Short mmCIF file of C-alpha atoms in Angstrom, two decimals:
data_model
loop_
_atom_site.label_atom_id
_atom_site.label_comp_id
_atom_site.label_asym_id
_atom_site.label_seq_id
_atom_site.Cartn_x
_atom_site.Cartn_y
_atom_site.Cartn_z
CA UNK O 1 -5.67 -24.27 -59.69
CA UNK O 2 -3.74 -24.25 -62.98
CA UNK O 3 -2.76 -27.92 -63.00
CA UNK O 4 -5.50 -30.54 -62.59
CA UNK O 5 -4.69 -33.64 -60.51
CA UNK O 6 -5.89 -36.89 -62.08
CA UNK O 7 -6.42 -39.98 -59.93
CA UNK O 8 -6.81 -42.60 -62.63
CA UNK O 9 -8.60 -45.81 -61.60
CA UNK O 10 -9.77 -44.51 -58.22
CA UNK O 11 -11.87 -47.66 -57.64
CA UNK O 12 -8.72 -49.80 -57.86
CA UNK O 13 -7.38 -48.06 -54.74
CA UNK O 14 -10.23 -49.48 -52.69
CA UNK O 15 -9.80 -52.71 -50.80
CA UNK O 16 -12.00 -55.56 -51.99
CA UNK O 17 -14.86 -55.77 -49.54
CA UNK O 18 -18.60 -56.12 -49.26
CA UNK O 19 -20.67 -53.13 -50.38
CA UNK O 20 -21.62 -52.35 -46.78
CA UNK O 21 -17.95 -51.88 -45.88
CA UNK O 22 -16.90 -50.27 -49.15
CA UNK O 23 -17.60 -46.70 -48.11
CA UNK O 24 -15.60 -47.11 -44.90
CA UNK O 25 -12.54 -47.70 -47.11
CA UNK O 26 -13.45 -44.83 -49.43
CA UNK O 27 -14.26 -42.11 -46.88
CA UNK O 28 -10.68 -41.35 -45.71
CA UNK O 29 -9.50 -40.96 -49.31
CA UNK O 30 -12.48 -38.74 -50.17
CA UNK O 31 -11.78 -36.59 -47.11
CA UNK O 32 -8.20 -36.15 -48.33
CA UNK O 33 -9.50 -35.18 -51.78
CA UNK O 34 -11.89 -32.72 -50.15
CA UNK O 35 -9.05 -31.07 -48.20
CA UNK O 36 -7.15 -30.47 -51.45
CA UNK O 37 -10.12 -28.87 -53.20
CA UNK O 38 -9.57 -25.26 -52.14
CA UNK O 39 -9.76 -22.06 -54.18
CA UNK O 40 -9.69 -23.11 -57.85
CA UNK O 41 -8.17 -26.58 -57.43
CA UNK O 42 -9.41 -29.28 -59.81
CA UNK O 43 -9.24 -33.03 -59.15
CA UNK O 44 -10.41 -35.65 -61.64
CA UNK O 45 -11.28 -39.16 -60.45
CA UNK O 46 -11.70 -41.88 -63.07
CA UNK O 47 -13.52 -44.99 -61.93
CA UNK O 48 -15.65 -47.84 -63.11
CA UNK O 49 -19.30 -47.80 -62.08
CA UNK O 50 -19.54 -48.97 -58.48
CA UNK O 51 -22.31 -49.03 -55.87
CA UNK O 52 -20.13 -47.02 -53.49
CA UNK O 53 -20.66 -43.81 -55.46
CA UNK O 54 -24.42 -44.35 -55.68
CA UNK O 55 -24.95 -44.88 -51.96
CA UNK O 56 -26.44 -42.58 -49.34
CA UNK O 57 -23.10 -42.09 -47.57
CA UNK O 58 -21.43 -40.70 -50.70
CA UNK O 59 -24.31 -38.28 -51.29
CA UNK O 60 -24.13 -37.21 -47.64
CA UNK O 61 -20.41 -36.49 -48.17
CA UNK O 62 -21.27 -34.41 -51.25
CA UNK O 63 -23.94 -32.50 -49.30
CA UNK O 64 -21.53 -31.82 -46.41
CA UNK O 65 -19.14 -30.09 -48.85
CA UNK O 66 -21.81 -28.35 -50.90
CA UNK O 67 -20.42 -24.91 -50.00
CA UNK O 68 -16.77 -25.93 -50.38
CA UNK O 69 -16.60 -27.27 -53.93
CA UNK O 70 -18.69 -28.61 -56.80
CA UNK O 71 -18.85 -32.27 -57.82
CA UNK O 72 -19.49 -32.95 -61.52
CA UNK O 73 -20.18 -36.50 -62.70
CA UNK O 74 -19.53 -37.48 -66.32
CA UNK O 75 -20.36 -40.93 -67.66
CA UNK O 76 -18.60 -42.15 -70.82
CA UNK O 77 -20.63 -44.64 -72.83
CA UNK O 78 -19.15 -47.29 -75.08
CA UNK O 79 -18.35 -46.09 -78.63
CA UNK O 80 -20.93 -46.71 -81.31
CA UNK O 81 -20.32 -49.09 -84.21
CA UNK O 82 -20.15 -46.15 -86.60
CA UNK O 83 -17.23 -44.77 -84.57
CA UNK O 84 -15.24 -47.91 -85.38
CA UNK O 85 -16.25 -48.87 -88.92
CA UNK O 86 -15.84 -46.56 -91.97
CA UNK O 87 -19.14 -45.68 -93.61
CA UNK O 88 -18.47 -47.70 -96.78
CA UNK O 89 -17.68 -50.86 -94.84
CA UNK O 90 -20.63 -50.33 -92.53
CA UNK O 91 -22.99 -50.17 -95.52
CA UNK O 92 -21.40 -53.30 -97.04
CA UNK O 93 -21.90 -55.22 -93.79
CA UNK O 94 -25.54 -54.12 -93.60
CA UNK O 95 -26.10 -55.12 -97.22
CA UNK O 96 -24.66 -58.56 -96.44
CA UNK O 97 -27.18 -58.88 -93.54
CA UNK O 98 -24.37 -59.06 -91.00
CA UNK O 99 -25.73 -57.99 -87.55
CA UNK O 100 -23.15 -55.22 -87.21
CA UNK O 101 -25.43 -53.01 -85.06
CA UNK O 102 -25.59 -55.76 -82.44
CA UNK O 103 -21.82 -56.16 -82.39
CA UNK O 104 -20.15 -54.16 -79.63
CA UNK O 105 -16.96 -56.20 -79.34
CA UNK O 106 -13.89 -54.00 -79.87
CA UNK O 107 -11.73 -56.96 -80.94
CA UNK O 108 -13.81 -57.73 -84.01
CA UNK O 109 -14.62 -54.08 -84.70
CA UNK O 110 -10.96 -53.11 -84.83
CA UNK O 111 -10.25 -56.14 -87.02
CA UNK O 112 -13.01 -55.12 -89.46
CA UNK O 113 -11.68 -51.58 -89.49
CA UNK O 114 -8.06 -52.33 -90.34
CA UNK O 115 -8.00 -55.46 -92.54
CA UNK O 116 -7.17 -54.88 -96.23
CA UNK O 117 -10.06 -54.46 -98.68
CA UNK O 118 -9.42 -57.85 -100.31
CA UNK O 119 -9.72 -59.62 -96.93
CA UNK O 120 -12.80 -57.58 -96.04
CA UNK O 121 -14.56 -58.72 -99.21
CA UNK O 122 -13.92 -62.35 -98.26
CA UNK O 123 -15.42 -61.74 -94.83
CA UNK O 124 -18.69 -60.63 -96.38
CA UNK O 125 -19.39 -64.13 -97.70
CA UNK O 126 -21.09 -65.09 -94.41
CA UNK O 127 -21.40 -63.82 -90.85
CA UNK O 128 -19.54 -66.89 -89.56
CA UNK O 129 -16.62 -66.23 -91.88
CA UNK O 130 -15.87 -62.88 -90.20
CA UNK O 131 -15.17 -64.57 -86.86
CA UNK O 132 -13.31 -67.43 -88.54
CA UNK O 133 -11.13 -65.02 -90.51
CA UNK O 134 -10.31 -63.10 -87.36
CA UNK O 135 -9.05 -66.21 -85.56
CA UNK O 136 -7.18 -67.42 -88.66
CA UNK O 137 -5.36 -64.09 -88.89
CA UNK O 138 -4.47 -64.10 -85.18
CA UNK O 139 -3.18 -67.68 -85.29
CA UNK O 140 -1.17 -67.10 -88.47
CA UNK O 141 0.28 -63.94 -86.94
CA UNK O 142 1.39 -65.95 -83.92
CA UNK O 143 3.38 -68.32 -86.15
CA UNK O 144 5.47 -65.36 -87.29
CA UNK O 145 5.62 -63.50 -83.96
CA UNK O 146 6.99 -66.44 -81.97
CA UNK O 147 8.41 -68.57 -84.78
CA UNK O 148 5.76 -71.08 -83.73
CA UNK O 149 5.64 -73.84 -86.34
CA UNK O 150 2.23 -75.08 -85.31
CA UNK O 151 -0.65 -75.02 -87.79
CA UNK O 152 -3.54 -72.64 -86.94
CA UNK O 153 -6.00 -75.51 -86.44
CA UNK O 154 -3.56 -77.20 -84.02
CA UNK O 155 -3.09 -73.93 -82.11
CA UNK O 156 -6.87 -73.67 -81.92
CA UNK O 157 -7.12 -77.15 -80.39
CA UNK O 158 -4.47 -76.36 -77.77
CA UNK O 159 -6.30 -73.18 -76.73
CA UNK O 160 -9.59 -75.06 -76.71
CA UNK O 161 -8.09 -77.65 -74.36
CA UNK O 162 -7.24 -74.84 -71.92
CA UNK O 163 -10.83 -73.55 -72.13
CA UNK O 164 -12.11 -77.09 -71.57
CA UNK O 165 -10.11 -77.33 -68.34
CA UNK O 166 -11.42 -73.91 -67.26
CA UNK O 167 -15.03 -74.96 -67.81
CA UNK O 168 -14.55 -78.32 -66.10
CA UNK O 169 -12.85 -76.89 -62.99
CA UNK O 170 -14.60 -73.49 -62.97
CA UNK O 171 -11.81 -70.91 -63.26
CA UNK O 172 -10.85 -68.24 -65.82
CA UNK O 173 -7.23 -67.55 -64.85
CA UNK O 174 -4.42 -69.56 -63.29
CA UNK O 175 -0.67 -69.43 -62.85
CA UNK O 176 1.50 -69.83 -65.92
CA UNK O 177 2.94 -73.04 -64.47
CA UNK O 178 -0.55 -74.54 -64.19
CA UNK O 179 -1.49 -73.52 -67.77
CA UNK O 180 1.73 -75.14 -69.04
CA UNK O 181 0.82 -78.31 -67.16
CA UNK O 182 -2.66 -78.31 -68.74
CA UNK O 183 -1.23 -77.90 -72.26
CA UNK O 184 1.32 -80.64 -71.68
CA UNK O 185 -1.22 -83.12 -70.31
CA UNK O 186 -4.03 -82.47 -72.81
CA UNK O 187 -2.03 -81.71 -75.98
CA UNK O 188 1.18 -83.72 -75.65
CA UNK O 189 0.82 -85.32 -79.10
CA UNK O 190 0.44 -81.88 -80.77
CA UNK O 191 3.48 -80.61 -78.87
CA UNK O 192 5.64 -83.46 -80.14
CA UNK O 193 4.26 -83.08 -83.68
CA UNK O 194 5.18 -79.39 -83.66
CA UNK O 195 8.70 -80.00 -82.36
CA UNK O 196 9.35 -82.29 -85.34
CA UNK O 197 8.36 -79.47 -87.71
CA UNK O 198 11.58 -77.61 -86.79
CA UNK O 199 14.98 -78.44 -88.26
CA UNK O 200 17.05 -80.45 -85.80
CA UNK O 201 19.47 -77.59 -85.20
CA UNK O 202 16.60 -75.15 -84.37
CA UNK O 203 14.30 -77.60 -82.60
CA UNK O 204 13.06 -76.20 -79.26
CA UNK O 205 12.82 -78.33 -76.16
CA UNK O 206 9.38 -79.36 -74.93
CA UNK O 207 9.60 -76.77 -72.13
CA UNK O 208 10.53 -74.01 -74.59
CA UNK O 209 7.59 -74.86 -76.82
CA UNK O 210 5.20 -75.03 -73.86
CA UNK O 211 6.38 -71.57 -72.80
CA UNK O 212 5.67 -70.20 -76.27
CA UNK O 213 2.12 -71.56 -76.17
CA UNK O 214 1.53 -70.22 -72.65
CA UNK O 215 2.63 -66.79 -73.99
CA UNK O 216 0.17 -66.94 -76.89
CA UNK O 217 -1.34 -63.63 -78.07
CA UNK O 218 -4.83 -64.94 -77.23
CA UNK O 219 -3.72 -65.44 -73.63
CA UNK O 220 -2.88 -62.60 -71.28
CA UNK O 221 -2.41 -61.68 -67.64
CA UNK O 222 -5.59 -61.57 -65.63
CA UNK O 223 -6.80 -58.13 -64.53
CA UNK O 224 -7.76 -59.60 -61.13
CA UNK O 225 -4.36 -61.12 -60.47
CA UNK O 226 -1.37 -59.98 -62.53
CA UNK O 227 0.46 -63.23 -61.78
CA UNK O 228 -2.24 -65.43 -63.34
CA UNK O 229 -3.05 -65.72 -67.03
CA UNK O 230 -6.27 -66.40 -68.87
CA UNK O 231 -7.76 -65.59 -72.25
CA UNK O 232 -7.12 -62.09 -73.51
CA UNK O 233 -10.78 -61.04 -73.28
CA UNK O 234 -14.33 -62.35 -72.80
CA UNK O 235 -14.92 -62.62 -76.55
CA UNK O 236 -12.05 -65.05 -77.05
CA UNK O 237 -12.96 -67.03 -73.93
CA UNK O 238 -16.59 -67.18 -75.10
CA UNK O 239 -15.63 -68.43 -78.54
CA UNK O 240 -13.96 -71.53 -77.09
CA UNK O 241 -16.65 -71.98 -74.42
CA UNK O 242 -19.39 -71.99 -77.07
CA UNK O 243 -17.55 -74.74 -78.97
CA UNK O 244 -17.42 -76.82 -75.77
CA UNK O 245 -21.08 -76.15 -74.94
CA UNK O 246 -22.23 -77.19 -78.42
CA UNK O 247 -20.26 -80.44 -78.19
CA UNK O 248 -22.35 -81.60 -75.20
CA UNK O 249 -23.86 -84.95 -76.38
CA UNK O 250 -27.16 -84.48 -74.52
CA UNK O 251 -27.78 -81.10 -76.17
CA UNK O 252 -28.38 -79.55 -72.72
CA UNK O 253 -25.16 -78.19 -71.23
CA UNK O 254 -25.23 -78.11 -67.42
CA UNK O 255 -22.06 -76.22 -66.50
CA UNK O 256 -21.40 -73.07 -64.50
CA UNK O 257 -23.47 -70.09 -65.81
CA UNK O 258 -20.29 -67.98 -65.50
CA UNK O 259 -19.27 -69.21 -68.96
CA UNK O 260 -22.61 -68.54 -70.66
CA UNK O 261 -22.30 -64.74 -70.85
CA UNK O 262 -18.99 -64.75 -72.79
CA UNK O 263 -20.34 -67.55 -75.02
CA UNK O 264 -23.40 -65.45 -75.87
CA UNK O 265 -21.18 -62.41 -76.50
CA UNK O 266 -18.95 -64.39 -78.86
CA UNK O 267 -21.89 -65.86 -80.78
CA UNK O 268 -23.76 -62.62 -81.46
CA UNK O 269 -22.07 -62.11 -84.86
CA UNK O 270 -22.63 -65.74 -85.85
CA UNK O 271 -25.32 -66.99 -88.23
CA UNK O 272 -28.91 -67.33 -86.99
CA UNK O 273 -28.75 -71.13 -87.15
CA UNK O 274 -25.64 -71.33 -84.98
CA UNK O 275 -26.98 -68.77 -82.48
CA UNK O 276 -30.21 -70.73 -82.12
CA UNK O 277 -28.23 -73.94 -81.58
CA UNK O 278 -26.32 -72.30 -78.74
CA UNK O 279 -29.58 -71.09 -77.18
CA UNK O 280 -31.02 -74.61 -77.16
CA UNK O 281 -27.84 -75.81 -75.43
CA UNK O 282 -27.68 -73.15 -72.68
CA UNK O 283 -31.31 -72.43 -71.83
CA UNK O 284 -31.36 -75.30 -69.31
CA UNK O 285 -28.49 -73.78 -67.31
CA UNK O 286 -29.91 -70.26 -67.67
CA UNK O 287 -33.03 -71.39 -65.78
CA UNK O 288 -30.88 -71.14 -62.62
CA UNK O 289 -29.64 -67.55 -63.07
CA UNK O 290 -31.45 -64.25 -62.60
CA UNK O 291 -34.17 -63.59 -65.14
CA UNK O 292 -32.47 -60.49 -66.57
CA UNK O 293 -29.55 -62.59 -67.82
CA UNK O 294 -31.95 -65.27 -69.05
CA UNK O 295 -33.96 -62.75 -71.11
CA UNK O 296 -30.87 -60.94 -72.38
CA UNK O 297 -29.31 -64.21 -73.59
CA UNK O 298 -32.59 -65.32 -75.16
CA UNK O 299 -32.96 -62.13 -77.22
CA UNK O 300 -29.27 -61.95 -78.21
CA UNK O 301 -29.27 -65.52 -79.51
CA UNK O 302 -32.77 -65.92 -80.98
CA UNK O 303 -33.65 -62.32 -81.85
CA UNK O 304 -37.03 -62.59 -80.10
CA UNK O 305 -38.82 -63.18 -76.81
CA UNK O 306 -39.77 -66.87 -76.96
CA UNK O 307 -41.85 -67.28 -73.80
CA UNK O 308 -44.29 -65.40 -71.56
CA UNK O 309 -42.89 -63.16 -68.82
CA UNK O 310 -44.77 -63.12 -65.52
CA UNK O 311 -43.93 -61.54 -62.14
CA UNK O 312 -40.34 -60.75 -63.09
CA UNK O 313 -37.99 -57.83 -62.45
CA UNK O 314 -35.75 -57.13 -65.46
CA UNK O 315 -32.78 -54.82 -64.96
CA UNK O 316 -30.01 -53.20 -67.01
CA UNK O 317 -30.51 -54.88 -70.38
CA UNK O 318 -30.80 -53.49 -73.90
CA UNK O 319 -33.45 -54.90 -76.25
CA UNK O 320 -33.20 -53.89 -79.90
CA UNK O 321 -34.79 -54.69 -83.26
CA UNK O 322 -37.72 -56.54 -81.69
CA UNK O 323 -41.39 -56.83 -82.44
CA UNK O 324 -43.16 -58.40 -79.49
CA UNK O 325 -45.05 -61.44 -80.76
CA UNK O 326 -48.87 -61.42 -80.46
CA UNK O 327 -48.52 -64.86 -78.83
CA UNK O 328 -46.35 -63.52 -75.97
CA UNK O 329 -47.81 -61.98 -72.80
CA UNK O 330 -45.82 -59.85 -70.34
CA UNK O 331 -47.63 -59.67 -66.99
CA UNK O 332 -47.02 -58.17 -63.52
CA UNK O 333 -43.41 -57.31 -64.37
CA UNK O 334 -41.03 -54.35 -64.05
CA UNK O 335 -38.30 -53.16 -66.43
CA UNK O 336 -35.74 -51.05 -64.57
CA UNK O 337 -32.93 -49.06 -66.20
CA UNK O 338 -33.44 -50.83 -69.54
CA UNK O 339 -32.97 -49.53 -73.10
CA UNK O 340 -35.34 -50.27 -75.98
CA UNK O 341 -34.14 -49.56 -79.53
CA UNK O 342 -36.34 -50.16 -82.59
CA UNK O 343 -38.83 -52.16 -80.52
CA UNK O 344 -42.51 -52.42 -81.48
CA UNK O 345 -44.84 -52.81 -78.48
CA UNK O 346 -48.33 -54.25 -78.50
CA UNK O 347 -50.17 -52.75 -75.47
CA UNK O 348 -52.74 -55.55 -75.63
CA UNK O 349 -49.98 -58.00 -74.64
CA UNK O 350 -48.81 -56.00 -71.59
CA UNK O 351 -50.70 -56.62 -68.34
CA UNK O 352 -49.71 -54.47 -65.34
CA UNK O 353 -46.21 -53.73 -66.66
CA UNK O 354 -44.02 -50.89 -65.34
CA UNK O 355 -41.00 -49.20 -66.92
CA UNK O 356 -38.69 -47.35 -64.51
CA UNK O 357 -35.82 -45.08 -65.53
CA UNK O 358 -35.76 -46.67 -68.99
CA UNK O 359 -35.00 -45.27 -72.46
CA UNK O 360 -36.89 -45.70 -75.73
CA UNK O 361 -35.35 -44.96 -79.12
CA UNK O 362 -37.21 -45.22 -82.41
CA UNK O 363 -39.89 -47.38 -80.75
CA UNK O 364 -43.44 -47.86 -82.04
CA UNK O 365 -46.83 -48.99 -80.76
CA UNK O 366 -49.18 -51.39 -82.49
CA UNK O 367 -52.32 -49.46 -83.39
CA UNK O 368 -54.81 -51.05 -81.03
CA UNK O 369 -57.43 -49.74 -78.63
CA UNK O 370 -57.40 -52.90 -76.55
CA UNK O 371 -55.42 -52.70 -73.32
CA UNK O 372 -55.51 -55.36 -70.63
CA UNK O 373 -54.46 -52.89 -67.94
CA UNK O 374 -52.58 -49.64 -67.57
CA UNK O 375 -48.89 -49.36 -68.41
CA UNK O 376 -46.82 -47.33 -65.95
CA UNK O 377 -43.74 -45.23 -66.74
CA UNK O 378 -41.56 -43.38 -64.25
CA UNK O 379 -38.36 -41.48 -64.98
CA UNK O 380 -38.34 -42.67 -68.60
CA UNK O 381 -37.07 -40.84 -71.68
CA UNK O 382 -37.68 -41.24 -75.41
CA UNK O 383 -36.58 -39.61 -78.64
CA UNK O 384 -40.29 -39.18 -79.49
CA UNK O 385 -42.39 -37.49 -76.81
CA UNK O 386 -45.64 -38.62 -78.43
CA UNK O 387 -44.52 -42.22 -77.94
CA UNK O 388 -44.38 -41.78 -74.15
CA UNK O 389 -47.72 -39.96 -74.14
CA UNK O 390 -49.37 -42.76 -76.12
CA UNK O 391 -47.67 -45.52 -74.17
CA UNK O 392 -48.23 -44.22 -70.66
CA UNK O 393 -51.83 -44.51 -69.45
CA UNK O 394 -52.43 -42.64 -66.23
CA UNK O 395 -55.51 -43.21 -64.12
CA UNK O 396 -57.68 -40.14 -63.66
CA UNK O 397 -57.32 -39.24 -60.01
CA UNK O 398 -58.33 -36.26 -57.97
CA UNK O 399 -55.44 -33.98 -57.17
CA UNK O 400 -54.29 -34.49 -53.58
CA UNK O 401 -51.77 -31.67 -53.45
CA UNK O 402 -53.83 -29.70 -50.90
CA UNK O 403 -54.94 -32.64 -48.77
CA UNK O 404 -53.39 -32.85 -45.27
CA UNK O 405 -53.34 -36.65 -45.20
CA UNK O 406 -51.51 -39.16 -47.33
CA UNK O 407 -52.49 -42.59 -48.60
CA UNK O 408 -51.02 -45.84 -47.32
CA UNK O 409 -48.91 -46.22 -50.44
CA UNK O 410 -47.58 -42.66 -50.15
CA UNK O 411 -46.67 -43.24 -46.52
CA UNK O 412 -44.95 -46.49 -47.54
CA UNK O 413 -42.79 -44.51 -50.00
CA UNK O 414 -41.91 -41.70 -47.58
CA UNK O 415 -40.97 -44.17 -44.85
CA UNK O 416 -38.24 -45.49 -47.14
CA UNK O 417 -36.61 -42.07 -46.68
CA UNK O 418 -37.58 -41.65 -43.02
CA UNK O 419 -38.19 -45.07 -41.41
CA UNK O 420 -40.19 -45.52 -38.22
CA UNK O 421 -38.12 -45.12 -35.08
CA UNK O 422 -35.32 -43.18 -36.78
CA UNK O 423 -34.53 -39.63 -35.76
CA UNK O 424 -32.94 -38.72 -39.09
CA UNK O 425 -33.96 -39.13 -42.73
CA UNK O 426 -32.07 -40.05 -45.91
CA UNK O 427 -32.14 -37.39 -48.60
CA UNK O 428 -31.35 -39.51 -51.70
CA UNK O 429 -32.76 -42.88 -52.74
CA UNK O 430 -32.34 -44.82 -56.01
CA UNK O 431 -35.65 -45.16 -57.89
CA UNK O 432 -35.02 -48.90 -57.97
CA UNK O 433 -35.09 -49.22 -54.16
CA UNK O 434 -38.08 -46.89 -53.84
CA UNK O 435 -40.06 -49.06 -56.27
CA UNK O 436 -38.90 -52.39 -54.85
CA UNK O 437 -41.35 -55.30 -54.81
CA UNK O 438 -43.70 -55.28 -51.82
CA UNK O 439 -46.46 -57.56 -50.58
CA UNK O 440 -48.52 -54.60 -49.42
CA UNK O 441 -49.01 -52.69 -52.68
CA UNK O 442 -49.00 -53.47 -56.40
CA UNK O 443 -46.45 -51.80 -58.64
CA UNK O 444 -49.17 -49.62 -60.14
CA UNK O 445 -50.14 -48.34 -56.66
CA UNK O 446 -46.52 -47.61 -55.81
CA UNK O 447 -45.97 -45.66 -59.04
CA UNK O 448 -49.21 -43.73 -58.55
CA UNK O 449 -48.04 -42.83 -55.04
CA UNK O 450 -44.67 -41.62 -56.33
CA UNK O 451 -46.33 -39.48 -59.02
CA UNK O 452 -48.67 -38.03 -56.37
CA UNK O 453 -45.75 -37.22 -54.05
CA UNK O 454 -43.92 -35.57 -56.94
CA UNK O 455 -46.99 -33.44 -57.70
CA UNK O 456 -47.08 -32.34 -54.05
CA UNK O 457 -43.32 -31.70 -54.37
CA UNK O 458 -42.64 -33.96 -51.37
CA UNK O 459 -40.29 -35.82 -53.72
CA UNK O 460 -38.19 -34.15 -56.42
CA UNK O 461 -35.93 -35.47 -59.18
CA UNK O 462 -32.28 -35.67 -58.22
CA UNK O 463 -29.51 -34.42 -60.48
CA UNK O 464 -28.86 -38.07 -61.24
CA UNK O 465 -31.71 -39.48 -63.33
CA UNK O 466 -31.93 -42.76 -61.41
CA UNK O 467 -32.47 -41.06 -58.02
CA UNK O 468 -35.35 -39.33 -56.24
CA UNK O 469 -34.74 -37.11 -53.26
CA UNK O 470 -36.86 -35.74 -50.44
CA UNK O 471 -37.71 -32.02 -50.66
CA UNK O 472 -35.95 -30.39 -47.71
CA UNK O 473 -38.02 -27.21 -48.02
CA UNK O 474 -41.17 -29.23 -47.14
CA UNK O 475 -39.58 -31.39 -44.44
CA UNK O 476 -41.90 -30.09 -41.71
CA UNK O 477 -44.99 -31.03 -43.80
CA UNK O 478 -43.50 -34.46 -44.50
CA UNK O 479 -42.80 -34.94 -40.79
CA UNK O 480 -46.40 -34.06 -39.96
CA UNK O 481 -47.76 -36.37 -42.66
CA UNK O 482 -45.73 -39.24 -41.16
CA UNK O 483 -47.00 -38.47 -37.67
CA UNK O 484 -43.54 -37.74 -36.26
#
């Protein structure tokens, strides 16, 4: 019990498989961990977020060992901008209207933190210059690191040719031999030009120079396959992808959506004009992806919601510094596990909208008495309690806590935990699955039913905010209500 055991990267021990099979691979290892947790033993598992540890089987395993040991879950969020940038530089960036609060890329943040003051002052001239200066410094550094006598703009073109091949043939990492072949076939003239820049006695062979370029600092081994190489991170990949997308002659790029997310990430710190240009180029392709990614890309690139939202389910996105336009209507839609920061809502432009397990920080409401319909909140938090009270409009209903029967919607919810024909029930369920779209009931009816079941204490909040669990102390009443 005096020495903790740390299993770092526990998820990497699991075999790659479908979610339905994932727990079967995890269970033997968890059983081994459970056997070691005796007396005062302490075991720490570090892992990325994965569906395996949110599933019913994992919670059943926790429940089966409830008397044996305690499981504590700690989630580490990404560092804030202020944790990276000194206060003086942060204020200078804000004064220069650089969107520093929207920049969560550690590559640029560390660059802005460590560059000399004279270089930092030059970066403040425009938001585009910060990204340009970063790449210039990396490419100049590479000339020294590898004695690579290739001009930065020529290096940039070589790397861009690799990205062009990736976009055309839909891959993000390949063997070093293949990358060398791509460089040689697409940039042969630059290779020969660079060789001639060396003195004859020090001139590298073509193969030696190709190897230097394939070992560039902006390229690295892929995390998925250590034998393959790709760009060092999504930001660098996205920078070259955005260049390629914007060069599309038709103005409507129709490539694989896989390359849109890194392009959007890389263009967040760019000027408003350039971000809007990228949006016009990618919105055609984004029409074929899930709406959450479409909306997230729209807001990141344009800074606003540009079109009506109707009958959509939006998940796991963060919207910040927004004022919903009076011309935009959001109707019959659900926001699940979303964050809203400095967003101003107009209730008159929200029609049958639900917010589930979402967070609101420094948000405001337009002062209006007009509401098209009620707005429903479940499992939401805010830094201002009066905001939630003003935002959430509950229908006045008669308390049903003492009634022996349940409504159709309440039965629909409980049957998600204890389906017809099953002898056993499931204790935990994610709020998302409980509130899933149904043809039988509207979202408002489902949320009303959940609130009613919580008032009766048939359902209670789990330790994890995104879960609801069935109340075992009232299981006989629940069984009777379901007619079992």
